[in-house]
PDB file of C-alpha atoms in Angstrom:
ATOM      1  CA  MET P 127       0.000   0.000   0.000  1.00 50.00           C
ATOM      2  CA  LYS P 128       1.326   3.387  -0.994  1.00 54.00           C
ATOM      3  CA  THR P 129       1.853   6.153   1.552  1.00 58.00           C
ATOM      4  CA  ASP P 130       2.156   9.899   1.003  1.00 60.00           C
ATOM      5  CA  ILE P 131       5.773  11.024   0.829  1.00 69.00           C
ATOM      6  CA  SER P 132       7.336  14.420   0.395  1.00 74.00           C
ATOM      7  CA  LEU P 133       9.609  15.162  -2.526  1.00 77.00           C
ATOM      8  CA  PRO P 134      12.476  16.428  -0.306  1.00 86.00           C
ATOM      9  CA  ALA P 135      12.355  13.194   1.727  1.00 88.00           C
ATOM     10  CA  ARG P 136      12.501  11.078  -1.412  1.00 91.00           C
ATOM     11  CA  LYS P 137      15.354  13.175  -2.827  1.00 93.00           C
ATOM     12  CA  THR P 138      17.248  12.613   0.418  1.00 92.00           C
ATOM     13  CA  TRP P 139      16.997   8.822   0.403  1.00 93.00           C
ATOM     14  CA  MET P 140      17.590   8.588  -3.363  1.00 94.00           C
ATOM     15  CA  SER P 141      20.771  10.653  -2.936  1.00 93.00           C
ATOM     16  CA  LEU P 142      21.866   8.523   0.007  1.00 94.00           C
ATOM     17  CA  LEU P 143      21.330   5.309  -1.996  1.00 94.00           C
ATOM     18  CA  ALA P 144      23.172   6.686  -5.028  1.00 92.00           C
ATOM     19  CA  GLN P 145      26.190   7.671  -2.914  1.00 91.00           C
ATOM     20  CA  ALA P 146      26.246   4.568  -0.712  1.00 93.00           C
ATOM     21  CA  ASP P 147      29.100   2.112  -0.766  1.00 92.00           C
ATOM     22  CA  GLU P 148      27.893  -0.931  -2.705  1.00 94.00           C
ATOM     23  CA  GLY P 149      29.183  -3.421  -0.143  1.00 94.00           C
ATOM     24  CA  GLU P 150      27.524  -1.611   2.777  1.00 94.00           C
ATOM     25  CA  LEU P 151      24.231  -1.267   0.888  1.00 95.00           C
ATOM     26  CA  SER P 152      24.228  -4.922  -0.123  1.00 95.00           C
ATOM     27  CA  GLN P 153      25.026  -6.100   3.406  1.00 95.00           C
ATOM     28  CA  LEU P 154      22.316  -3.921   4.987  1.00 95.00           C
ATOM     29  CA  TRP P 155      19.775  -5.028   2.369  1.00 96.00           C
ATOM     30  CA  GLN P 156      20.497  -8.708   3.012  1.00 95.00           C
ATOM     31  CA  ALA P 157      20.214  -8.130   6.772  1.00 94.00           C
ATOM     32  CA  PHE P 158      16.834  -6.435   6.217  1.00 93.00           C
ATOM     33  CA  GLY P 159      15.683  -9.763   4.812  1.00 88.00           C
ATOM     34  CA  SER P 160      12.583  -8.696   2.891  1.00 85.00           C
ATOM     35  CA  GLU P 161      12.732  -9.503  -0.800  1.00 91.00           C
ATOM     36  CA  PRO P 162       9.618  -8.002  -2.446  1.00 94.00           C
ATOM     37  CA  GLU P 163       7.936  -9.404  -5.527  1.00 95.00           C
ATOM     38  CA  PHE P 164       8.401  -7.024  -8.443  1.00 96.00           C
ATOM     39  CA  ASP P 165       8.316  -6.655 -12.214  1.00 97.00           C
ATOM     40  CA  TRP P 166      10.855  -4.695 -14.205  1.00 97.00           C
ATOM     41  CA  LEU P 167       9.735  -1.510 -15.917  1.00 97.00           C
ATOM     42  CA  ARG P 168      13.323  -0.946 -17.053  1.00 97.00           C
ATOM     43  CA  THR P 169      15.999  -3.547 -16.346  1.00 97.00           C
ATOM     44  CA  PRO P 170      19.331  -2.218 -15.048  1.00 97.00           C
ATOM     45  CA  GLU P 171      21.348  -0.666 -17.846  1.00 97.00           C
ATOM     46  CA  ALA P 172      24.592   1.284 -17.845  1.00 96.00           C
ATOM     47  CA  GLY P 173      25.077   4.461 -19.823  1.00 96.00           C
ATOM     48  CA  GLY P 174      26.729   7.829 -19.724  1.00 95.00           C
ATOM     49  CA  VAL P 175      25.549  11.225 -18.563  1.00 94.00           C
ATOM     50  CA  MET P 176      27.112  14.646 -19.045  1.00 95.00           C
ATOM     51  CA  VAL P 177      28.147  16.295 -15.789  1.00 93.00           C
ATOM     52  CA  ARG P 178      27.813  20.073 -15.794  1.00 92.00           C
ATOM     53  CA  GLY P 179      29.480  22.569 -13.503  1.00 90.00           C
ATOM     54  CA  ARG P 180      29.443  26.283 -12.702  1.00 90.00           C
ATOM     55  CA  MET P 181      32.381  28.494 -11.780  1.00 88.00           C
ATOM     56  CA  GLY P 182      31.929  29.624  -8.197  1.00 83.00           C
ATOM     57  CA  GLY P 183      28.582  27.838  -8.052  1.00 77.00           C
ATOM     58  CA  SER P 184      26.794  30.698  -9.791  1.00 85.00           C
ATOM     59  CA  GLY P 185      28.605  31.267 -13.079  1.00 87.00           C
ATOM     60  CA  ALA P 186      27.601  30.122 -16.534  1.00 90.00           C
ATOM     61  CA  PRO P 187      27.227  26.330 -16.789  1.00 91.00           C
ATOM     62  CA  PHE P 188      29.873  24.335 -18.649  1.00 93.00           C
ATOM     63  CA  ASN P 189      30.287  20.657 -19.545  1.00 94.00           C
ATOM     64  CA  LEU P 190      32.674  19.152 -17.022  1.00 92.00           C
ATOM     65  CA  GLY P 191      32.786  15.645 -18.492  1.00 95.00           C
ATOM     66  CA  GLU P 192      30.952  12.362 -18.744  1.00 96.00           C
ATOM     67  CA  MET P 193      30.143   9.913 -15.958  1.00 95.00           C
ATOM     68  CA  THR P 194      28.931   6.309 -16.141  1.00 96.00           C
ATOM     69  CA  VAL P 195      25.627   5.594 -14.402  1.00 96.00           C
ATOM     70  CA  THR P 196      23.340   2.587 -14.097  1.00 96.00           C
ATOM     71  CA  ARG P 197      19.596   3.093 -13.995  1.00 96.00           C
ATOM     72  CA  CYS P 198      16.550   0.915 -13.556  1.00 97.00           C
ATOM     73  CA  ALA P 199      12.875   1.053 -12.643  1.00 98.00           C
ATOM     74  CA  LEU P 200      10.586  -1.573 -11.165  1.00 97.00           C
ATOM     75  CA  THR P 201       7.062  -1.943  -9.878  1.00 97.00           C
ATOM     76  CA  LEU P 202       6.035  -3.856  -6.767  1.00 96.00           C
ATOM     77  CA  ALA P 203       3.052  -6.203  -6.679  1.00 94.00           C
ATOM     78  CA  ASP P 204       0.914  -3.391  -5.188  1.00 94.00           C
ATOM     79  CA  GLY P 205       1.805  -1.028  -8.062  1.00 95.00           C
ATOM     80  CA  THR P 206       4.408   1.087  -6.231  1.00 95.00           C
ATOM     81  CA  VAL P 207       7.182   2.188  -8.585  1.00 97.00           C
ATOM     82  CA  GLY P 208      10.841   2.405  -7.580  1.00 96.00           C
ATOM     83  CA  HIS P 209      13.624   4.086  -9.542  1.00 97.00           C
ATOM     84  CA  ALA P 210      17.389   4.157  -9.183  1.00 96.00           C
ATOM     85  CA  TYR P 211      20.313   5.992 -10.745  1.00 95.00           C
ATOM     86  CA  VAL P 212      23.713   5.013  -9.323  1.00 95.00           C
ATOM     87  CA  GLN P 213      27.239   5.961 -10.311  1.00 93.00           C
ATOM     88  CA  GLY P 214      29.196   3.272 -12.097  1.00 94.00           C
ATOM     89  CA  ARG P 215      28.191  -0.013 -13.719  1.00 95.00           C
ATOM     90  CA  SER P 216      26.789  -1.912 -10.747  1.00 95.00           C
ATOM     91  CA  LYS P 217      23.500  -3.496 -11.757  1.00 96.00           C
ATOM     92  CA  PRO P 218      23.000  -5.170  -8.335  1.00 96.00           C
ATOM     93  CA  LYS P 219      23.409  -1.812  -6.548  1.00 97.00           C
ATOM     94  CA  ALA P 220      20.881  -0.183  -8.882  1.00 97.00           C
ATOM     95  CA  GLU P 221      18.419  -3.035  -8.293  1.00 97.00           C
ATOM     96  CA  ILE P 222      18.696  -2.770  -4.510  1.00 96.00           C
ATOM     97  CA  ALA P 223      18.348   1.026  -4.662  1.00 96.00           C
ATOM     98  CA  ALA P 224      15.179   0.733  -6.772  1.00 97.00           C
ATOM     99  CA  LYS P 225      13.693  -1.816  -4.359  1.00 97.00           C
ATOM    100  CA  VAL P 226      14.476   0.437  -1.391  1.00 96.00           C
ATOM    101  CA  ASP P 227      12.951   3.423  -3.208  1.00 96.00           C
ATOM    102  CA  ALA P 228       9.760   1.486  -3.881  1.00 96.00           C
ATOM    103  CA  LEU P 229       9.504   0.073  -0.359  1.00 96.00           C
ATOM    104  CA  MET P 230      10.094   3.506   1.183  1.00 95.00           C
ATOM    105  CA  GLN P 231       6.759   4.480  -0.365  1.00 94.00           C
ATOM    106  CA  THR P 232       4.938   1.690   1.483  1.00 94.00           C
ATOM    107  CA  LYS P 233       4.160   0.710   5.074  1.00 93.00           C
ATOM    108  CA  ALA P 234       7.623  -0.868   5.321  1.00 92.00           C
ATOM    109  CA  ALA P 235       9.223   2.593   5.222  1.00 92.00           C
ATOM    110  CA  GLU P 236       9.976   3.005   8.938  1.00 94.00           C
ATOM    111  CA  ASP P 237      11.520  -0.465   9.310  1.00 94.00           C
ATOM    112  CA  LEU P 238      13.567   0.096   6.153  1.00 95.00           C
ATOM    113  CA  ARG P 239      14.688   3.529   7.352  1.00 94.00           C
ATOM    114  CA  GLN P 240      16.023   2.051  10.603  1.00 94.00           C
ATOM    115  CA  ALA P 241      17.586  -1.046   9.034  1.00 94.00           C
ATOM    116  CA  VAL P 242      19.140   0.441   5.877  1.00 94.00           C
ATOM    117  CA  LEU P 243      18.985   4.220   5.512  1.00 94.00           C
ATOM    118  CA  GLU P 244      20.069   5.307   8.996  1.00 94.00           C
ATOM    119  CA  PRO P 245      23.192   3.070   9.010  1.00 94.00           C
ATOM    120  CA  LEU P 246      24.062   4.326   5.505  1.00 93.00           C
ATOM    121  CA  GLN P 247      23.630   7.914   6.659  1.00 92.00           C
ATOM    122  CA  GLN P 248      25.832   7.289   9.703  1.00 93.00           C
ATOM    123  CA  ALA P 249      28.549   5.700   7.537  1.00 90.00           C
ATOM    124  CA  GLN P 250      28.379   8.629   5.108  1.00 88.00           C
ATOM    125  CA  ARG P 251      28.660  11.099   8.012  1.00 90.00           C
ATOM    126  CA  CYS P 252      31.722   9.236   9.370  1.00 88.00           C
ATOM    127  CA  ARG P 253      33.416   9.300   5.955  1.00 87.00           C
ATOM    128  CA  LYS P 254      32.806  13.057   5.639  1.00 86.00           C
ATOM    129  CA  GLU P 255      34.155  13.724   9.137  1.00 87.00           C
ATOM    130  CA  ALA P 256      37.257  11.628   8.443  1.00 86.00           C
ATOM    131  CA  ARG P 257      37.845  13.484   5.169  1.00 85.00           C
ATOM    132  CA  ALA P 258      37.372  16.852   6.913  1.00 85.00           C
ATOM    133  CA  ALA P 259      39.782  15.859   9.706  1.00 84.00           C
ATOM    134  CA  LYS P 260      42.370  14.777   7.163  1.00 84.00           C
ATOM    135  CA  ALA P 261      42.034  18.083   5.320  1.00 84.00           C
ATOM    136  CA  ALA P 262      42.156  20.074   8.576  1.00 80.00           C
ATOM    137  CA  ALA P 263      45.471  18.420   9.440  1.00 81.00           C
ATOM    138  CA  THR P 264      47.044  20.088   6.404  1.00 84.00           C
ATOM    139  CA  LYS P 265      45.712  23.575   7.199  1.00 79.00           C
ATOM    140  CA  VAL P 266      48.368  26.236   7.591  1.00 78.00           C
ATOM    141  CA  GLU P 267      47.736  29.329   9.712  1.00 76.00           C
ATOM    142  CA  PHE P 268      49.431  32.478   8.435  1.00 76.00           C
ATOM    143  CA  PHE P 269      49.909  35.594  10.493  1.00 73.00           C
ATOM    144  CA  THR P 270      51.477  38.945   9.853  1.00 70.00           C
ATOM    145  CA  MET P 271      53.797  40.651  12.274  1.00 69.00           C
ATOM    146  CA  VAL P 272      53.489  44.390  12.486  1.00 71.00           C
ATOM    147  CA  ARG P 273      56.699  46.161  11.832  1.00 71.00           C
ATOM    148  CA  GLY P 274      57.485  49.377  13.701  1.00 68.00           C
ATOM    149  CA  GLU P 275      57.278  51.508  10.547  1.00 67.00           C
ATOM    150  CA  ASP P 276      54.497  54.026   9.929  1.00 58.00           C
TER     151      ASP P 276
END
């Protein structure tokens, strides 16, 4: 049965799934232990997308380069549709992400959030903190001494 979800909430979990480490996601999914019945709308397929950037975050957009992504779409037995776009060529990761997306729109959402999404979010937070700490260790503080000249 489908539940009402907000677009920002869905964007958050879709982003988390797309950025998740494949091994962590697979392990958490297997531990969740619920394999839903589904039909493919679009089987997992790899392709390329153009990544665009902006100078300073607000300048004119420019083509930065291409990136490989895998996408898929499926529908659960109750008609709920799940989508996934993940970086790289991992069809299993895309399949799991699409299943999680679909199930997050059902009554299983809270259990799935606790079993899969919250641990992924915690792991992502730890990786960011470790990266920030590593960068902070290389920070150099400059100071200027005032000379007695006017």
